[in-house]
mmCIF file of C-alpha atoms and ligand atoms in Angstrom:
data_model
loop_
_atom_site.group_PDB
_atom_site.id
_atom_site.type_symbol
_atom_site.label_atom_id
_atom_site.label_comp_id
_atom_site.label_asym_id
_atom_site.label_seq_id
_atom_site.Cartn_x
_atom_site.Cartn_y
_atom_site.Cartn_z
ATOM 1 C CA UNK A 1 -0.861 18.833 7.083
ATOM 2 C CA UNK A 2 -3.042 16.171 5.605
ATOM 3 C CA UNK A 3 -2.599 13.209 3.284
ATOM 4 C CA UNK A 4 -4.506 12.170 0.187
ATOM 5 C CA UNK A 5 -4.739 8.525 -0.865
ATOM 6 C CA UNK A 6 -5.869 7.847 -4.441
ATOM 7 C CA UNK A 7 -6.303 4.157 -5.128
ATOM 8 C CA UNK A 8 -8.150 0.924 -4.599
ATOM 9 C CA UNK A 9 -10.837 -0.284 -2.229
ATOM 10 C CA UNK A 10 -11.424 -4.046 -2.303
ATOM 11 C CA UNK A 11 -13.584 -6.485 -0.384
ATOM 12 C CA UNK A 12 -11.610 -9.629 0.391
ATOM 13 C CA UNK A 13 -13.904 -12.683 0.390
ATOM 14 C CA UNK A 14 -11.897 -15.226 2.322
ATOM 15 C CA UNK A 15 -12.879 -18.909 2.398
ATOM 16 C CA UNK A 16 -10.914 -21.530 4.299
ATOM 17 C CA UNK A 17 -10.870 -25.177 3.237
ATOM 18 C CA UNK A 18 -8.769 -28.195 4.225
ATOM 19 C CA UNK A 19 -7.519 -28.437 0.634
ATOM 20 C CA UNK A 20 -7.960 -26.376 -2.525
ATOM 21 C CA UNK A 21 -10.398 -27.709 -5.174
ATOM 22 C CA UNK A 22 -9.272 -29.160 -8.520
ATOM 23 C CA UNK A 23 -10.723 -27.687 -11.726
ATOM 24 C CA UNK A 24 -14.415 -28.613 -11.940
ATOM 25 C CA UNK A 25 -14.532 -29.906 -8.356
ATOM 26 C CA UNK A 26 -16.856 -28.686 -5.579
ATOM 27 C CA UNK A 27 -15.638 -29.078 -1.997
ATOM 28 C CA UNK A 28 -16.810 -27.905 1.433
ATOM 29 C CA UNK A 29 -15.000 -25.071 3.163
ATOM 30 C CA UNK A 30 -15.247 -24.434 6.925
ATOM 31 C CA UNK A 31 -15.161 -20.628 7.294
ATOM 32 C CA UNK A 32 -15.969 -17.444 5.409
ATOM 33 C CA UNK A 33 -15.124 -13.797 6.141
ATOM 34 C CA UNK A 34 -15.563 -10.484 4.323
ATOM 35 C CA UNK A 35 -12.559 -8.293 5.087
ATOM 36 C CA UNK A 36 -12.179 -4.727 3.798
ATOM 37 C CA UNK A 37 -8.920 -4.261 1.915
ATOM 38 C CA UNK A 38 -7.371 -2.825 -1.215
ATOM 39 C CA UNK A 39 -3.910 -1.286 -1.007
ATOM 40 C CA UNK A 40 -5.282 2.264 -1.225
ATOM 41 C CA UNK A 41 -7.799 1.778 1.567
ATOM 42 C CA UNK A 42 -5.261 -0.081 3.733
ATOM 43 C CA UNK A 43 -2.774 2.793 3.452
ATOM 44 C CA UNK A 44 -5.510 5.318 4.300
ATOM 45 C CA UNK A 45 -6.360 3.362 7.456
ATOM 46 C CA UNK A 46 -2.653 3.148 8.338
ATOM 47 C CA UNK A 47 -2.399 6.953 8.213
ATOM 48 C CA UNK A 48 -5.644 7.531 10.127
ATOM 49 C CA UNK A 49 -4.570 5.232 12.989
ATOM 50 C CA UNK A 50 -1.435 7.364 13.354
ATOM 51 C CA UNK A 51 -3.648 10.388 13.957
ATOM 52 C CA UNK A 52 -2.865 12.287 10.765
ATOM 53 C CA UNK A 53 -5.814 13.687 8.749
ATOM 54 C CA UNK A 54 -6.344 11.596 5.620
ATOM 55 C CA UNK A 55 -8.743 11.641 2.726
ATOM 56 C CA UNK A 56 -9.448 8.679 0.412
ATOM 57 C CA UNK A 57 -10.301 9.023 -3.283
ATOM 58 C CA UNK A 58 -11.291 6.226 -5.634
ATOM 59 C CA UNK A 59 -14.410 4.306 -6.634
ATOM 60 C CA UNK A 60 -16.638 1.603 -5.213
ATOM 61 C CA UNK A 61 -19.499 -0.117 -7.010
ATOM 62 C CA UNK A 62 -23.223 0.387 -6.428
ATOM 63 C CA UNK A 63 -23.455 -2.750 -4.257
ATOM 64 C CA UNK A 64 -23.508 -3.673 -0.555
ATOM 65 C CA UNK A 65 -19.728 -4.166 -0.554
ATOM 66 C CA UNK A 66 -19.276 -0.550 -1.626
ATOM 67 C CA UNK A 67 -21.230 0.667 1.399
ATOM 68 C CA UNK A 68 -19.313 -1.664 3.718
ATOM 69 C CA UNK A 69 -15.950 -0.521 2.331
ATOM 70 C CA UNK A 70 -16.779 3.132 2.920
ATOM 71 C CA UNK A 71 -18.172 2.435 6.385
ATOM 72 C CA UNK A 72 -15.052 0.639 7.529
ATOM 73 C CA UNK A 73 -12.869 3.539 6.368
ATOM 74 C CA UNK A 74 -15.122 6.050 8.127
ATOM 75 C CA UNK A 75 -14.908 4.013 11.329
ATOM 76 C CA UNK A 76 -11.111 4.263 11.128
ATOM 77 C CA UNK A 77 -11.403 8.054 10.778
ATOM 78 C CA UNK A 78 -10.707 8.391 7.046
ATOM 79 C CA UNK A 79 -12.497 11.225 5.199
ATOM 80 C CA UNK A 80 -14.557 9.427 2.515
ATOM 81 C CA UNK A 81 -16.581 12.352 1.115
ATOM 82 C CA UNK A 82 -14.849 12.212 -2.255
ATOM 83 C CA UNK A 83 -15.133 8.457 -2.887
ATOM 84 C CA UNK A 84 -17.283 7.951 -5.995
ATOM 85 C CA UNK A 85 -20.015 5.310 -6.191
ATOM 86 C CA UNK A 86 -20.018 3.871 -9.712
ATOM 87 C CA UNK A 87 -23.477 2.377 -10.339
ATOM 88 C CA UNK A 88 -22.319 0.801 -13.614
ATOM 89 C CA UNK A 89 -20.114 -1.825 -11.976
ATOM 90 C CA UNK A 90 -19.338 -3.979 -8.926
ATOM 91 C CA UNK A 91 -16.991 -3.041 -6.132
ATOM 92 C CA UNK A 92 -13.496 -4.450 -6.398
ATOM 93 C CA UNK A 93 -13.303 -7.899 -4.832
ATOM 94 C CA UNK A 94 -10.648 -10.509 -4.135
ATOM 95 C CA UNK A 95 -12.041 -14.037 -3.925
ATOM 96 C CA UNK A 96 -9.498 -15.865 -1.768
ATOM 97 C CA UNK A 97 -9.360 -19.558 -0.861
ATOM 98 C CA UNK A 98 -6.785 -20.701 1.708
ATOM 99 C CA UNK A 99 -6.023 -24.312 2.624
ATOM 100 C CA UNK A 100 -4.599 -25.869 5.783
ATOM 101 C CA UNK A 101 -1.043 -25.542 4.487
ATOM 102 C CA UNK A 102 -1.533 -21.824 3.862
ATOM 103 C CA UNK A 103 -1.532 -22.280 0.074
ATOM 104 C CA UNK A 104 -4.035 -20.012 -1.643
ATOM 105 C CA UNK A 105 -5.963 -19.281 -4.823
ATOM 106 C CA UNK A 106 -6.817 -15.620 -5.340
ATOM 107 C CA UNK A 107 -9.001 -14.099 -8.054
ATOM 108 C CA UNK A 108 -9.111 -10.300 -8.088
ATOM 109 C CA UNK A 109 -11.853 -8.488 -9.972
ATOM 110 C CA UNK A 110 -10.955 -4.799 -10.226
ATOM 111 C CA UNK A 111 -14.588 -3.709 -10.690
ATOM 112 C CA UNK A 112 -14.937 -0.026 -9.785
ATOM 113 C CA UNK A 113 -11.171 0.289 -9.187
ATOM 114 C CA UNK A 114 -10.646 -0.388 -12.876
ATOM 115 C CA UNK A 115 -13.107 2.375 -13.814
ATOM 116 C CA UNK A 116 -11.202 5.165 -12.048
ATOM 117 C CA UNK A 117 -10.496 7.718 -14.796
ATOM 118 C CA UNK A 118 -9.160 11.194 -15.589
ATOM 119 C CA UNK A 119 -12.297 12.866 -14.203
ATOM 120 C CA UNK A 120 -11.294 11.468 -10.790
ATOM 121 C CA UNK A 121 -7.796 12.912 -11.231
ATOM 122 C CA UNK A 122 -9.259 16.337 -12.085
ATOM 123 C CA UNK A 123 -11.226 16.342 -8.830
ATOM 124 C CA UNK A 124 -8.257 15.487 -6.562
ATOM 125 C CA UNK A 125 -7.739 18.157 -3.860
ATOM 126 C CA UNK A 126 -3.983 18.302 -4.446
ATOM 127 C CA UNK A 127 -3.350 21.825 -3.151
ATOM 128 C CA UNK A 128 -4.927 20.966 0.183
ATOM 129 C CA UNK A 129 -2.679 17.973 0.851
ATOM 130 C CA UNK A 130 1.009 17.703 1.580
ATOM 131 C CA UNK A 131 1.425 14.068 0.497
ATOM 132 C CA UNK A 132 -0.243 11.905 -2.165
ATOM 133 C CA UNK A 133 -0.109 8.113 -1.716
ATOM 134 C CA UNK A 134 -0.454 6.019 -4.872
ATOM 135 C CA UNK A 135 -0.355 2.265 -5.584
ATOM 136 C CA UNK A 136 -1.006 0.215 -8.738
ATOM 137 C CA UNK A 137 -4.499 -1.220 -8.226
ATOM 138 C CA UNK A 138 -6.110 1.472 -10.414
ATOM 139 C CA UNK A 139 -5.225 1.893 -14.133
ATOM 140 C CA UNK A 140 -1.550 2.778 -14.763
ATOM 141 C CA UNK A 141 -2.440 5.737 -17.029
ATOM 142 C CA UNK A 142 -4.490 7.238 -14.190
ATOM 143 C CA UNK A 143 -1.695 6.719 -11.655
ATOM 144 C CA UNK A 144 0.623 8.543 -14.040
ATOM 145 C CA UNK A 145 -1.812 11.440 -14.562
ATOM 146 C CA UNK A 146 -2.323 11.795 -10.801
ATOM 147 C CA UNK A 147 1.425 11.783 -10.117
ATOM 148 C CA UNK A 148 2.024 14.429 -12.780
ATOM 149 C CA UNK A 149 -0.809 16.635 -11.486
ATOM 150 C CA UNK A 150 0.499 16.323 -7.923
ATOM 151 C CA UNK A 151 4.014 17.206 -9.037
ATOM 152 C CA UNK A 152 2.636 20.374 -10.673
ATOM 153 C CA UNK A 153 0.837 21.212 -7.426
ATOM 154 C CA UNK A 154 3.977 20.688 -5.330
ATOM 155 C CA UNK A 155 2.526 17.719 -3.434
ATOM 156 C CA UNK A 156 4.969 14.978 -2.316
ATOM 157 C CA UNK A 157 4.184 11.842 -4.367
ATOM 158 C CA UNK A 158 4.856 8.418 -2.813
ATOM 159 C CA UNK A 159 4.281 5.474 -5.166
ATOM 160 C CA UNK A 160 4.041 1.905 -3.894
ATOM 161 C CA UNK A 161 4.642 -0.101 -7.108
ATOM 162 C CA UNK A 162 2.374 -2.932 -5.970
ATOM 163 C CA UNK A 163 1.114 -5.389 -7.034
ATOM 164 C CA UNK A 164 4.430 -6.008 -8.782
ATOM 165 C CA UNK A 165 4.292 -4.523 -12.286
ATOM 166 C CA UNK A 166 6.432 -5.810 -15.133
ATOM 167 C CA UNK A 167 7.539 -2.257 -15.875
ATOM 168 C CA UNK A 168 6.555 1.343 -15.096
ATOM 169 C CA UNK A 169 6.082 3.987 -17.817
ATOM 170 C CA UNK A 170 9.287 6.053 -18.120
ATOM 171 C CA UNK A 171 7.435 9.330 -17.371
ATOM 172 C CA UNK A 172 6.203 7.935 -14.065
ATOM 173 C CA UNK A 173 9.756 7.795 -12.675
ATOM 174 C CA UNK A 174 10.081 11.511 -13.272
ATOM 175 C CA UNK A 175 6.774 12.355 -11.563
ATOM 176 C CA UNK A 176 7.284 10.411 -8.326
ATOM 177 C CA UNK A 177 9.251 11.700 -5.317
ATOM 178 C CA UNK A 178 9.556 8.447 -3.362
ATOM 179 C CA UNK A 179 9.246 4.919 -4.792
ATOM 180 C CA UNK A 180 8.736 2.113 -2.233
ATOM 181 C CA UNK A 181 9.062 -1.349 -3.812
ATOM 182 C CA UNK A 182 9.378 -4.494 -1.700
ATOM 183 C CA UNK A 183 12.027 -7.082 -2.615
ATOM 184 C CA UNK A 184 9.863 -8.795 -5.245
ATOM 185 C CA UNK A 185 8.840 -5.519 -6.873
ATOM 186 C CA UNK A 186 12.410 -4.188 -6.852
ATOM 187 C CA UNK A 187 13.549 -7.333 -8.685
ATOM 188 C CA UNK A 188 10.661 -7.126 -11.134
ATOM 189 C CA UNK A 189 11.523 -3.521 -12.007
ATOM 190 C CA UNK A 190 15.303 -3.883 -12.210
ATOM 191 C CA UNK A 191 16.013 -7.535 -12.974
ATOM 192 C CA UNK A 192 18.294 -7.537 -9.921
ATOM 193 C CA UNK A 193 17.407 -10.062 -7.195
ATOM 194 C CA UNK A 194 17.567 -8.261 -3.811
ATOM 195 C CA UNK A 195 18.166 -10.784 -1.019
ATOM 196 C CA UNK A 196 20.612 -8.547 0.893
ATOM 197 C CA UNK A 197 21.948 -5.025 1.500
ATOM 198 C CA UNK A 198 24.498 -4.980 -1.328
ATOM 199 C CA UNK A 199 21.982 -6.003 -3.986
ATOM 200 C CA UNK A 200 19.358 -3.627 -2.571
ATOM 201 C CA UNK A 201 21.801 -0.729 -2.988
ATOM 202 C CA UNK A 202 22.450 -1.790 -6.587
ATOM 203 C CA UNK A 203 18.719 -1.993 -7.390
ATOM 204 C CA UNK A 204 17.992 1.339 -5.690
ATOM 205 C CA UNK A 205 20.766 3.059 -7.678
ATOM 206 C CA UNK A 206 19.376 1.666 -10.915
ATOM 207 C CA UNK A 207 15.877 2.918 -10.067
ATOM 208 C CA UNK A 208 17.245 6.342 -9.099
ATOM 209 C CA UNK A 209 18.990 6.583 -12.471
ATOM 210 C CA UNK A 210 15.561 6.412 -14.103
ATOM 211 C CA UNK A 211 14.653 9.752 -12.511
ATOM 212 C CA UNK A 212 13.321 9.088 -8.998
ATOM 213 C CA UNK A 213 14.765 11.215 -6.199
ATOM 214 C CA UNK A 214 14.272 8.756 -3.353
ATOM 215 C CA UNK A 215 13.966 4.977 -3.418
ATOM 216 C CA UNK A 216 13.031 3.031 -0.292
ATOM 217 C CA UNK A 217 13.237 -0.743 -0.685
ATOM 218 C CA UNK A 218 11.153 -2.691 1.843
ATOM 219 C CA UNK A 219 13.194 -5.734 2.925
ATOM 220 C CA UNK A 220 10.798 -7.593 5.221
ATOM 221 C CA UNK A 221 12.414 -8.723 8.498
ATOM 222 C CA UNK A 222 15.721 -7.111 7.382
ATOM 223 C CA UNK A 223 14.216 -3.597 7.530
ATOM 224 C CA UNK A 224 14.576 -1.234 4.583
ATOM 225 C CA UNK A 225 17.101 0.577 2.414
ATOM 226 C CA UNK A 226 16.722 4.290 1.698
ATOM 227 C CA UNK A 227 18.641 5.877 -1.190
ATOM 228 C CA UNK A 228 18.652 9.552 -2.179
ATOM 229 C CA UNK A 229 21.060 11.745 -4.152
ATOM 230 C CA UNK A 230 22.776 12.713 -0.898
ATOM 231 C CA UNK A 231 22.906 9.438 1.037
ATOM 232 C CA UNK A 232 22.186 5.735 1.234
ATOM 233 C CA UNK A 233 21.220 4.357 4.624
ATOM 234 C CA UNK A 234 19.877 1.166 6.104
ATOM 235 C CA UNK A 235 16.701 1.373 8.197
ATOM 236 C CA UNK A 236 17.061 -1.214 10.983
ATOM 237 C CA UNK A 237 14.097 -3.483 11.602
ATOM 238 C CA UNK A 238 12.318 -3.263 14.945
ATOM 239 C CA UNK A 239 12.389 -6.550 16.844
ATOM 240 C CA UNK A 240 8.849 -7.883 17.024
ATOM 241 C CA UNK A 241 7.136 -11.267 17.142
ATOM 242 C CA UNK A 242 5.780 -11.408 13.589
ATOM 243 C CA UNK A 243 2.719 -13.630 13.140
ATOM 244 C CA UNK A 244 1.155 -12.288 9.922
ATOM 245 C CA UNK A 245 2.968 -10.107 7.394
ATOM 246 C CA UNK A 246 -0.167 -9.215 5.399
ATOM 247 C CA UNK A 247 -0.277 -5.446 4.755
ATOM 248 C CA UNK A 248 3.084 -4.756 6.450
ATOM 249 C CA UNK A 249 4.028 -2.862 3.295
ATOM 250 C CA UNK A 250 0.839 -0.774 3.466
ATOM 251 C CA UNK A 251 1.522 0.058 7.124
ATOM 252 C CA UNK A 252 5.083 1.046 6.148
ATOM 253 C CA UNK A 253 3.840 3.471 3.475
ATOM 254 C CA UNK A 254 1.241 4.914 5.857
ATOM 255 C CA UNK A 255 3.919 5.521 8.494
ATOM 256 C CA UNK A 256 6.281 7.102 5.974
ATOM 257 C CA UNK A 257 3.594 9.486 4.700
ATOM 258 C CA UNK A 258 2.306 10.367 8.179
ATOM 259 C CA UNK A 259 5.767 11.375 9.393
ATOM 260 C CA UNK A 260 6.575 13.395 6.255
ATOM 261 C CA UNK A 261 3.202 15.192 6.464
ATOM 262 C CA UNK A 262 4.155 16.236 10.008
ATOM 263 C CA UNK A 263 7.379 17.729 8.676
ATOM 264 C CA UNK A 264 9.725 15.047 10.013
ATOM 265 C CA UNK A 265 13.019 14.313 8.238
ATOM 266 C CA UNK A 266 13.327 11.475 5.721
ATOM 267 C CA UNK A 267 15.413 9.370 8.111
ATOM 268 C CA UNK A 268 12.893 9.843 10.912
ATOM 269 C CA UNK A 269 10.043 9.082 8.501
ATOM 270 C CA UNK A 270 11.790 5.826 7.535
ATOM 271 C CA UNK A 271 11.957 4.863 11.221
ATOM 272 C CA UNK A 272 8.227 5.577 11.579
ATOM 273 C CA UNK A 273 7.599 3.476 8.486
ATOM 274 C CA UNK A 274 9.666 0.560 9.768
ATOM 275 C CA UNK A 275 7.934 0.728 13.155
ATOM 276 C CA UNK A 276 4.475 0.767 11.535
ATOM 277 C CA UNK A 277 5.431 -2.146 9.267
ATOM 278 C CA UNK A 278 6.853 -4.154 12.157
ATOM 279 C CA UNK A 279 3.805 -3.575 14.377
ATOM 280 C CA UNK A 280 1.452 -4.601 11.563
ATOM 281 C CA UNK A 281 3.107 -8.039 11.499
ATOM 282 C CA UNK A 282 2.213 -8.660 15.147
ATOM 283 C CA UNK A 283 -1.558 -8.690 14.493
ATOM 284 C CA UNK A 284 -3.576 -10.797 12.038
ATOM 285 C CA UNK A 285 -5.337 -9.115 9.108
ATOM 286 C CA UNK A 286 -4.830 -5.986 7.019
ATOM 287 C CA UNK A 287 -6.754 -2.901 8.152
ATOM 288 C CA UNK A 288 -7.292 -4.393 11.610
ATOM 289 C CA UNK A 289 -3.512 -4.775 12.002
ATOM 290 C CA UNK A 290 -2.596 -1.112 11.495
ATOM 291 C CA UNK A 291 -0.923 0.286 14.653
ATOM 292 C CA UNK A 292 -2.099 3.326 16.600
ATOM 293 C CA UNK A 293 0.065 6.369 17.174
ATOM 294 C CA UNK A 294 0.551 5.418 20.828
ATOM 295 C CA UNK A 295 1.791 1.943 19.859
ATOM 296 C CA UNK A 296 4.195 3.402 17.297
ATOM 297 C CA UNK A 297 5.612 6.022 19.683
ATOM 298 C CA UNK A 298 6.108 3.340 22.360
ATOM 299 C CA UNK A 299 8.108 1.181 19.914
ATOM 300 C CA UNK A 300 10.380 3.904 18.570
ATOM 301 C CA UNK A 301 11.183 5.574 21.885
HETATM 302 P P1 ADP B 1 5.437 -6.044 1.761
HETATM 303 O O1 ADP B 1 4.342 -6.260 2.776
HETATM 304 O O2 ADP B 1 5.131 -4.995 0.768
HETATM 305 O O3 ADP B 1 5.933 -7.330 1.150
HETATM 306 P P2 ADP B 1 7.694 -6.103 3.600
HETATM 307 O O4 ADP B 1 7.355 -7.532 3.912
HETATM 308 O O5 ADP B 1 9.064 -5.798 3.138
HETATM 309 O O6 ADP B 1 6.667 -5.445 2.583
HETATM 310 O O7 ADP B 1 7.386 -5.294 4.954
HETATM 311 C C1 ADP B 1 7.374 -3.893 4.975
HETATM 312 C C2 ADP B 1 8.223 -3.375 6.093
HETATM 313 O O8 ADP B 1 7.691 -3.797 7.344
HETATM 314 C C3 ADP B 1 9.668 -3.851 6.077
HETATM 315 O O9 ADP B 1 10.449 -3.008 5.253
HETATM 316 C C4 ADP B 1 10.047 -3.754 7.544
HETATM 317 O O10 ADP B 1 10.426 -2.426 7.873
HETATM 318 C C5 ADP B 1 8.752 -4.090 8.258
HETATM 319 N N1 ADP B 1 8.705 -5.533 8.559
HETATM 320 C C6 ADP B 1 8.150 -6.517 7.807
HETATM 321 N N2 ADP B 1 8.326 -7.740 8.373
HETATM 322 C C7 ADP B 1 9.008 -7.510 9.523
HETATM 323 C C8 ADP B 1 9.493 -8.352 10.605
HETATM 324 N N3 ADP B 1 9.316 -9.687 10.592
HETATM 325 N N4 ADP B 1 10.155 -7.749 11.628
HETATM 326 C C9 ADP B 1 10.353 -6.423 11.650
HETATM 327 N N5 ADP B 1 9.927 -5.589 10.696
HETATM 328 C C10 ADP B 1 9.256 -6.104 9.648
#
């Protein structure tokens, strides 16, 4: 069964400089790259690499970046037929400057991602998909409407509450099946800092009390915590040589969704997720770092 991703597509414009400029200052950088990203698109690529059919919905602008974003998804095997091209605006971009110490300045312009509206929700092929993957780089009201429509249709809704929101609307908790915050997002939502297992359990319980069936807290190199009504279990991390943790969370969500779409149990799906997240840290980049099915199977067996 297939997976639907409804969310953002962004072009990351990455400049590297020895130091970051002061206000009003012009300095020379030494490299520039355009890298396709956006949490929605990254999660779609993560699923496609694992060999599970996946369709992306969202909007790009009527510019060159829009074409490039769609092309890179198609190359990864993502069905892009339903992605809308919004001629009234630019594609979503993240202008990123990184210095020699790894410090960065990032300016995100939502562009077409911010124009996603209820008409896009109405066109979602919910019946045809077993799992819907959502994140928070499109308007919150639209995320809520999509989650509620998917719930009506009996589709499993997985929400990655990223980038970290200050709060989620109360109705959203009731419409989501699985919430997957990382440590920062879990703290933002609950006020509980989650450096370790005990605090993660506390935060997960608090989130579950708001109406979510399953909470999976992504704990970086410590693995993850999964909490449901029936059980709370720790998902052990896979031992890897991590060199770049960018998009590990997106790989994790892709792995979780892929396994659930194939009918695997929640505990097995969490292992797939942890393996996908771990493998993504061993390669630089976002979409380029998503593991293949063969790589994932090799790690978990
Ligand atoms: P995010 O990218 O959203 O901040 P995390 O950093 O928690 O999310 O990473 C997501 C998941 O990827 C983790 O829950 C874990 O399973 C896996 N992971 C991340 N970093 C490592 C690591 N250094 N070693 C092993 N697994 C990792």
